[in-house]
C-alpha atoms as one frame of an Amber mdcrd trajectory, in Angstrom:
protein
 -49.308 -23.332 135.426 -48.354 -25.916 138.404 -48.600 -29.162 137.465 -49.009
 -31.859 140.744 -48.666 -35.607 139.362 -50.380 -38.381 141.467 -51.070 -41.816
 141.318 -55.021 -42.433 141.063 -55.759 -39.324 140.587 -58.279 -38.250 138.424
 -59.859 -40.525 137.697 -58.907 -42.663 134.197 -61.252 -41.009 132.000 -59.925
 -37.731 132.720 -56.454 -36.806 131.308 -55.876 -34.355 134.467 -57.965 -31.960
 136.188 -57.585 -28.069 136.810 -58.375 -27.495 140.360 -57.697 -23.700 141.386
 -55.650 -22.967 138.710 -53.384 -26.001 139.534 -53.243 -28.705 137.113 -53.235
 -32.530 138.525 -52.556 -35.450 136.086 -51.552 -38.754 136.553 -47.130 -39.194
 136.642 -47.039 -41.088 132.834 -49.528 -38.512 131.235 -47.473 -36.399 128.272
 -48.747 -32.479 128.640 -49.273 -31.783 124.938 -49.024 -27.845 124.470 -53.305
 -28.512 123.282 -53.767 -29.937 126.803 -52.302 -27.069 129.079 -53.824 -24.149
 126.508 -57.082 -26.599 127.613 -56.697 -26.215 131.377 -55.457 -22.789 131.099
 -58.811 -21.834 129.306 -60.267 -23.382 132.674 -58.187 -21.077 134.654 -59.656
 -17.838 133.013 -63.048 -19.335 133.546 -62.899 -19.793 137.240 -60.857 -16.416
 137.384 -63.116 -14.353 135.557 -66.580 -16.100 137.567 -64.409 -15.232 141.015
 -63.424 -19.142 141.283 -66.555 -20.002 143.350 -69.033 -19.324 140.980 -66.981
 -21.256 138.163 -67.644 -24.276 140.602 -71.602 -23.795 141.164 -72.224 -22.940
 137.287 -70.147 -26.221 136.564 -71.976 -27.990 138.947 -75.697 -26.412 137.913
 -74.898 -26.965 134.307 -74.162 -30.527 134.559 -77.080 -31.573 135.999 -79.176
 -29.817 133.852 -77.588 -31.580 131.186 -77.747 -34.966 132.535 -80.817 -36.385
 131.081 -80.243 -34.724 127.965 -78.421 -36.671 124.466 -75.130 -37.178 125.035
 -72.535 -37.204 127.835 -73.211 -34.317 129.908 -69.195 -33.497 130.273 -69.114
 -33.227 126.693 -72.043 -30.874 126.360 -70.819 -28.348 129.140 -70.474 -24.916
 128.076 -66.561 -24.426 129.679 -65.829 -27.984 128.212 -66.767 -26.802 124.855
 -65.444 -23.956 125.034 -61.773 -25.609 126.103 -62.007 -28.117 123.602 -62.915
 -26.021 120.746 -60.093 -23.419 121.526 -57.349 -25.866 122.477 -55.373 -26.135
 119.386 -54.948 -22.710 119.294 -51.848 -21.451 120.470 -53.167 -17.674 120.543
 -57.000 -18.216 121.617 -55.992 -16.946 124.822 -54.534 -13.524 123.745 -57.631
 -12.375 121.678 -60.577 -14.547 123.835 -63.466 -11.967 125.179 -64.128 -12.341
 128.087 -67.438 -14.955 129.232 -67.069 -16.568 125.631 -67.981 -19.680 127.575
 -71.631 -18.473 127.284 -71.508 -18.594 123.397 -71.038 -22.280 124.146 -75.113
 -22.504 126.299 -76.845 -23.595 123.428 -77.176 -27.040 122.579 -74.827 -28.488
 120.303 -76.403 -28.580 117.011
């Protein structure tokens, strides 16, 4: 995965963000091996929803979930998805594909 550093950039509530597949983080930010398996999780998202369509549903999805309890970040289904699956070192290998839809419902 490329990794671009920058200064202001995201924004400080976001450890980095996975734009196309490339990672950008801030220069001081330590890439834990649970962070990239996170943004590579992203990557197989947008690759499998043809990179466009990763973008809409992200888009669509959040505003839906706006007015609803709780941060709508945390509550999107490719969020959850990433941050469930991020500790493990081998999600990757045996992930089906569109398990980010398992992740629609509400959390409980």
């Amino acid at each position: 995965m490329k990794v671009i550093r920058m200064r202001g950039f995201p924004p400080k509530r976001f450890a980095a963000i996975n734009i196309l597949g490339i990672l950008v983080c801030r220069p001081k930010l330590e890439l834990t091996p649970a962070l990239i398996n996170h943004e590579r999780i992203h990557t197989i998202q947008m690759l499998e929803m043809a990179v466009i369509f990763y973008y809409l549903w992200y888009l669509g999805e959040w505003l839906v979930r706006i007015p609803m309890r709780g941060r709508a970040y945390e509550n999107l289904s490719f969020e959850r998805e990433a941050y469930q699956n991020m500790y493990d070192p081998d999600y990757l290998k045996h992930r089906k594909p569109y398990a980010w839809t398992h992740y629609l419902r509400r959390k409980a």
